PDB file of C-alpha atoms in Angstrom:
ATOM      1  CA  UNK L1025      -0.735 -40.293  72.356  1.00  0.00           C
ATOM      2  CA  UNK L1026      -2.400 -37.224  71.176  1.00  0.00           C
ATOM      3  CA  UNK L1027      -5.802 -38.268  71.998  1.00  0.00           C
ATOM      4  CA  UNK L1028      -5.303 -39.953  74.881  1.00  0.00           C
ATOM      5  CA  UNK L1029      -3.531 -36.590  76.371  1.00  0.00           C
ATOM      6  CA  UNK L1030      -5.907 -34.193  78.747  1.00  0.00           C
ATOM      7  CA  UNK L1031      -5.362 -30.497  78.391  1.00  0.00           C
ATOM      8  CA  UNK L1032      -5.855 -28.044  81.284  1.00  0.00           C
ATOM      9  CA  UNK L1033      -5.675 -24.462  80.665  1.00  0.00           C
ATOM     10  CA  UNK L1034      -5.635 -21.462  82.489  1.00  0.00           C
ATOM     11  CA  UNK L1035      -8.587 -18.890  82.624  1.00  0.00           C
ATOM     12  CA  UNK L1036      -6.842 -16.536  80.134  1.00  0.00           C
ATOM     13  CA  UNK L1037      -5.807 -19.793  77.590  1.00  0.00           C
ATOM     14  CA  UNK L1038      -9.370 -20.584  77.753  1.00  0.00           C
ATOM     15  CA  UNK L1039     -10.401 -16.871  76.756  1.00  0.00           C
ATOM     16  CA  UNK L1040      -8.739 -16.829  74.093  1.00  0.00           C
ATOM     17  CA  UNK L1041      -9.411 -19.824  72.630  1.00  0.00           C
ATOM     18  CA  UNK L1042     -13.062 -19.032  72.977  1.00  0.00           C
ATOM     19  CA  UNK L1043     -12.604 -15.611  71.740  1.00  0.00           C
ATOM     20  CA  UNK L1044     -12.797 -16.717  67.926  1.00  0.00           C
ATOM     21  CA  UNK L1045     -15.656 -15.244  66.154  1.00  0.00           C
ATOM     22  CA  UNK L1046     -17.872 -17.875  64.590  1.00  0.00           C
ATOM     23  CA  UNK L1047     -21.480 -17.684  63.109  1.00  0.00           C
ATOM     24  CA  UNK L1048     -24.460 -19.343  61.713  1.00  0.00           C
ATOM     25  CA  UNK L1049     -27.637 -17.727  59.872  1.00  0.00           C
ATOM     26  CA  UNK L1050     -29.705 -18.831  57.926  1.00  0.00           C
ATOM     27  CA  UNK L1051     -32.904 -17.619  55.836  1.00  0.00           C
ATOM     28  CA  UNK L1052     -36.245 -17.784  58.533  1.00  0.00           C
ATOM     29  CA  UNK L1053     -38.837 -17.296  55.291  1.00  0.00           C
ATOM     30  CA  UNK L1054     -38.844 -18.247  51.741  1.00  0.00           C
ATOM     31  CA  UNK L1055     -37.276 -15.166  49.929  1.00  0.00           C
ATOM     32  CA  UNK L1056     -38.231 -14.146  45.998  1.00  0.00           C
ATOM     33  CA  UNK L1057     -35.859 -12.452  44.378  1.00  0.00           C
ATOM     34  CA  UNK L1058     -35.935 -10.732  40.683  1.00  0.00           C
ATOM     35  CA  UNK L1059     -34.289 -13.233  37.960  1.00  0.00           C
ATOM     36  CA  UNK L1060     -31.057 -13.032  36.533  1.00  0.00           C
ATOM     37  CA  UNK L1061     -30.231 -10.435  39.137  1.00  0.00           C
ATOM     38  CA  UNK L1062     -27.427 -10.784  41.772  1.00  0.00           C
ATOM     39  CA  UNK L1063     -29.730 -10.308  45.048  1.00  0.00           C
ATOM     40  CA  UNK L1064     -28.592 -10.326  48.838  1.00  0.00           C
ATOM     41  CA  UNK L1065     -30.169 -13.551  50.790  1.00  0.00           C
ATOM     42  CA  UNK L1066     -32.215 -12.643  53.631  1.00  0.00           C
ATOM     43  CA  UNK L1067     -29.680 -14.373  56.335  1.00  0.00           C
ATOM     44  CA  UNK L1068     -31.913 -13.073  59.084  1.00  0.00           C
ATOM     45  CA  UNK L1069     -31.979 -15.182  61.674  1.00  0.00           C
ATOM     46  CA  UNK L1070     -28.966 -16.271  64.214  1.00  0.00           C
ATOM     47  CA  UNK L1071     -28.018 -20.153  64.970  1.00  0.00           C
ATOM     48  CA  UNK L1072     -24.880 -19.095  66.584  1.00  0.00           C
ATOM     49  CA  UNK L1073     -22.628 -15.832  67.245  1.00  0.00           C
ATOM     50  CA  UNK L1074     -19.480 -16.310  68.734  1.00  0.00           C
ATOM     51  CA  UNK L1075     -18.247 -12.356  69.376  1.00  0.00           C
ATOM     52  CA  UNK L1076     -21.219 -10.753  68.234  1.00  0.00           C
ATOM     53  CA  UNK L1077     -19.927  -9.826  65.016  1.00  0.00           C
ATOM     54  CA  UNK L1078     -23.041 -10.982  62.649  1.00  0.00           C
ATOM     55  CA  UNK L1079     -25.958  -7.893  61.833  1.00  0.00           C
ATOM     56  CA  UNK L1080     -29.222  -9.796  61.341  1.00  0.00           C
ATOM     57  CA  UNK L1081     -30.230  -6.059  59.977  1.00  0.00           C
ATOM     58  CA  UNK L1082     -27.820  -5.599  57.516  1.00  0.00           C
ATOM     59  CA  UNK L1083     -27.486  -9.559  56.849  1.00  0.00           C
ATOM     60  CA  UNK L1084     -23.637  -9.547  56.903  1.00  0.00           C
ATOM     61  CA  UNK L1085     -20.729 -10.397  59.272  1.00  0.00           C
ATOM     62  CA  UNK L1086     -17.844  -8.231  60.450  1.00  0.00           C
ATOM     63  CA  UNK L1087     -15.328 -10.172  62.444  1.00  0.00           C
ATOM     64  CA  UNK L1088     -13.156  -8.172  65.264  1.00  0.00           C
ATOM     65  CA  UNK L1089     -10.546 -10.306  64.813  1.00  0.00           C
ATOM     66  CA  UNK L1090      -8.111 -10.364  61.994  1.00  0.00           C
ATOM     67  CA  UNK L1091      -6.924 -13.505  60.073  1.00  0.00           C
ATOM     68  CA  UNK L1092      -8.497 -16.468  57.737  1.00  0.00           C
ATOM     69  CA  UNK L1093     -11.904 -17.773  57.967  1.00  0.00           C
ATOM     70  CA  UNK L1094     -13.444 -20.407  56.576  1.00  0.00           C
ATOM     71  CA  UNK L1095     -16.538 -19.676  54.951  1.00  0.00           C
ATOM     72  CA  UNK L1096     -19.307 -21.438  53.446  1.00  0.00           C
ATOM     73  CA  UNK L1097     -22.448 -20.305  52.087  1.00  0.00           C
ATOM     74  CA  UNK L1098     -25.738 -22.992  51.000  1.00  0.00           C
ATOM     75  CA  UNK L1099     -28.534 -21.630  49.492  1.00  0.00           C
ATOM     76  CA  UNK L1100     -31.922 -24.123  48.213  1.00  0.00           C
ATOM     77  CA  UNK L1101     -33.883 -22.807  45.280  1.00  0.00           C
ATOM     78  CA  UNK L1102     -37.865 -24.343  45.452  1.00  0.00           C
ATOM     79  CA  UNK L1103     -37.837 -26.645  43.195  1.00  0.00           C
ATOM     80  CA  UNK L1104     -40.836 -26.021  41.254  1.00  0.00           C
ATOM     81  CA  UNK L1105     -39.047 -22.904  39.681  1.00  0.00           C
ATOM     82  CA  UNK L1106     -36.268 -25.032  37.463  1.00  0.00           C
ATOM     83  CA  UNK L1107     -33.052 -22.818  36.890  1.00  0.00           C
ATOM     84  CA  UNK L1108     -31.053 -22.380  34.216  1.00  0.00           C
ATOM     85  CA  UNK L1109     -28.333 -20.605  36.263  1.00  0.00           C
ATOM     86  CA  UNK L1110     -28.034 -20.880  39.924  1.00  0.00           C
ATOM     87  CA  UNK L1111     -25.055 -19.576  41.601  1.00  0.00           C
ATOM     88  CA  UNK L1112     -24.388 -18.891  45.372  1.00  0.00           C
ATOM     89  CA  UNK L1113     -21.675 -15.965  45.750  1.00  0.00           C
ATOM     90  CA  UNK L1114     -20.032 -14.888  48.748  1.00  0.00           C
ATOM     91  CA  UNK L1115     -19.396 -11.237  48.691  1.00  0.00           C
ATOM     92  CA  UNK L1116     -16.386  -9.343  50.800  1.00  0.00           C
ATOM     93  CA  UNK L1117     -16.481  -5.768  51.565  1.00  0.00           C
ATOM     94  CA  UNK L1118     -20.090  -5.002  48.498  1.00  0.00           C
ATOM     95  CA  UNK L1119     -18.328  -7.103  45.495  1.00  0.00           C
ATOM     96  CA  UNK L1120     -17.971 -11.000  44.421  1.00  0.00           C
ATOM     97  CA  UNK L1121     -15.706 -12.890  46.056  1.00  0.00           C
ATOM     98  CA  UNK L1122     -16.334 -16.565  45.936  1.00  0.00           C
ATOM     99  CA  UNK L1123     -19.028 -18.456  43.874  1.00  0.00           C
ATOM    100  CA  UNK L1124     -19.891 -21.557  43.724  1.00  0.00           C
ATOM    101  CA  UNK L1125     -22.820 -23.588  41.365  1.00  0.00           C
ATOM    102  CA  UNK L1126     -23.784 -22.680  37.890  1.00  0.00           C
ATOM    103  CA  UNK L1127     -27.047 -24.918  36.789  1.00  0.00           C
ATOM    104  CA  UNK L1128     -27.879 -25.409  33.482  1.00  0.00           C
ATOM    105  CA  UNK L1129     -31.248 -26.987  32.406  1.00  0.00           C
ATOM    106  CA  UNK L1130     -34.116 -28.353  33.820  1.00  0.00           C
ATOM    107  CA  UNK L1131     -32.462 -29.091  37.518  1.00  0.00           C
ATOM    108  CA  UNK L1132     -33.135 -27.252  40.588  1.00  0.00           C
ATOM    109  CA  UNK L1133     -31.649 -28.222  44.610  1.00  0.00           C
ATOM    110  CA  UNK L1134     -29.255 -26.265  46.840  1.00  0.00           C
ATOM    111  CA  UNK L1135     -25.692 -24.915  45.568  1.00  0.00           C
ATOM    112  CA  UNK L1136     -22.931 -24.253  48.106  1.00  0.00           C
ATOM    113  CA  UNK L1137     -19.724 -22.111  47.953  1.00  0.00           C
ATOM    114  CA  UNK L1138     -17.064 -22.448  50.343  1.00  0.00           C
ATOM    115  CA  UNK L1139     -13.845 -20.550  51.021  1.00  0.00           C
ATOM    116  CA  UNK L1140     -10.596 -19.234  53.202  1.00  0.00           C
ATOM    117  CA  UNK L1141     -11.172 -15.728  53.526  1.00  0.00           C
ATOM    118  CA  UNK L1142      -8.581 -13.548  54.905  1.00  0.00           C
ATOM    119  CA  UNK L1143     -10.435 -10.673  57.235  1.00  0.00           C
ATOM    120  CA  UNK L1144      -9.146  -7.401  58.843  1.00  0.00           C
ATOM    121  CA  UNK L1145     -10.569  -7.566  61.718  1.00  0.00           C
ATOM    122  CA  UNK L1146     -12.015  -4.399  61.860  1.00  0.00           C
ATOM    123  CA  UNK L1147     -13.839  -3.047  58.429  1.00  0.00           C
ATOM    124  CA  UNK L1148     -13.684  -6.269  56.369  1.00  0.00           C
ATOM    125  CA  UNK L1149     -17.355  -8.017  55.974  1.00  0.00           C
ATOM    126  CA  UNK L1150     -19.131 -10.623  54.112  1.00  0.00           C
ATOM    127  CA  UNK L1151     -22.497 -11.107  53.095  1.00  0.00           C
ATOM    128  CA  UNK L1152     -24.253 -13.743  50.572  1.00  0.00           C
ATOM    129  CA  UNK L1153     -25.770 -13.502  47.025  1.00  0.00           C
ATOM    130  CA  UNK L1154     -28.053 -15.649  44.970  1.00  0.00           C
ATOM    131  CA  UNK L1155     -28.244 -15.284  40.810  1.00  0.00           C
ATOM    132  CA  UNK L1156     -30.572 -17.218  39.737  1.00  0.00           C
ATOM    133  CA  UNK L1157     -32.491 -17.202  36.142  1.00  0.00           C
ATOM    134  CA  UNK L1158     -36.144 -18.907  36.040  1.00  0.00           C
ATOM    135  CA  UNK L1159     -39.535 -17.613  36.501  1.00  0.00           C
ATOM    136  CA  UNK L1160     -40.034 -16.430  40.115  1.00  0.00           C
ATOM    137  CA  UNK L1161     -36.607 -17.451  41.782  1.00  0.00           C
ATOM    138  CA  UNK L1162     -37.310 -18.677  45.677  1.00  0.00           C
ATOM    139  CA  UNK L1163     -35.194 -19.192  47.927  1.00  0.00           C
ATOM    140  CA  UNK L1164     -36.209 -21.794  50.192  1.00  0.00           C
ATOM    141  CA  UNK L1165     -35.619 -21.144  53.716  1.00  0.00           C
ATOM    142  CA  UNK L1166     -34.648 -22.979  56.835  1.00  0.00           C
ATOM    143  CA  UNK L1167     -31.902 -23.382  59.228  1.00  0.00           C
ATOM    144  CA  UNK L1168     -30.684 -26.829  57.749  1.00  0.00           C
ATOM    145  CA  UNK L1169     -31.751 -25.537  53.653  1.00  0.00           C
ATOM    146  CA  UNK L1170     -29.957 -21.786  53.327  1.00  0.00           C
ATOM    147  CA  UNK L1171     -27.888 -21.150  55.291  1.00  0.00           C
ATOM    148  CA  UNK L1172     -24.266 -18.503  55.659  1.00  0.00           C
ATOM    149  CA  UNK L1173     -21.419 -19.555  58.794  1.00  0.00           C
ATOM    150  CA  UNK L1174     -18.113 -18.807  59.066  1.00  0.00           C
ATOM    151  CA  UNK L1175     -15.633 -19.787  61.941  1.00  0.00           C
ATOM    152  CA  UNK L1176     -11.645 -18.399  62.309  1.00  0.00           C
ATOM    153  CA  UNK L1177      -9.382 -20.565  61.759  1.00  0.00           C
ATOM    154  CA  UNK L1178      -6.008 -18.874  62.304  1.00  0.00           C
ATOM    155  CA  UNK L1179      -4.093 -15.532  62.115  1.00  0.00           C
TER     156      UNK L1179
END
């Protein structure tokens, strides 16, 4: 019985499995950004950063280890704004990835993309982007509203 089994491992087993690079950020203060215009989010503060491979700085993530990530990216617009397009985009290395969302109308709320990214290891990075058209596009912040993790999953 697989669950009922306990593993042991040795001090190196256990290094490595806790050497996986993992992170959580998320956006400390609402952020404004100019309409209709693809616009970094303000990922600035740190939940969690397994490896130390996250820039609160540059708001973007450079894992040391190569191999395929999972990746998943929420961003909440204030509602009071009402979109007409709302799209959360994960970007690799400066260009659109992943996106995910695409409002149309009167409806406003959080939009989420989510993907397996492979990474180098070494020059590879990803960063999040909000589009969103209406008059004076927020982004709400919080660490349960907008948030940008990733975690490796294998090489």
């Amino acid at each position: 019985d697989v669950y009922s089994k306990a593993e042991v491992y040795t001090k190196s087993e256990t290094d490595t499995k806790l050497d996986n690079p993992a992170f959580s950020a998320y956006v400390a203060a609402n952020q404004t950004i100019t309409s209709s215009t693809y616009t970094k989010v303000n990922f600035d503060t740190e939940e969690f950063d397994i490896g130390s491979c996250y820039d609160t700085t540059n708001k973007r993530w450079t894992p040391n280890k190569a191999g395929y990530y999972q990746v998943s990216m929420t961003i909440n617009n204030i509602l009071a704004v009402s979109p007409t397009i709302f799209v959360a985009s994960i970007y690799k290395n400066g260009a659109s990835l992943k996106q995910g969302g695409d409002i149309r109308g009167s409806l406003s709320g959080s939009i989420t993309s989510s993907a397996l990214i492979y990474m180098n290891g070494t020059t590879d990075y990803l960063e999040g982007y909000a589009y969103i058209t209406a008059t004076t596009p927020t982004i709400s912040h919080g660490s349960n509203i907008s948030y940008f993790s990733a975690f490796f999953v294998r090489a």
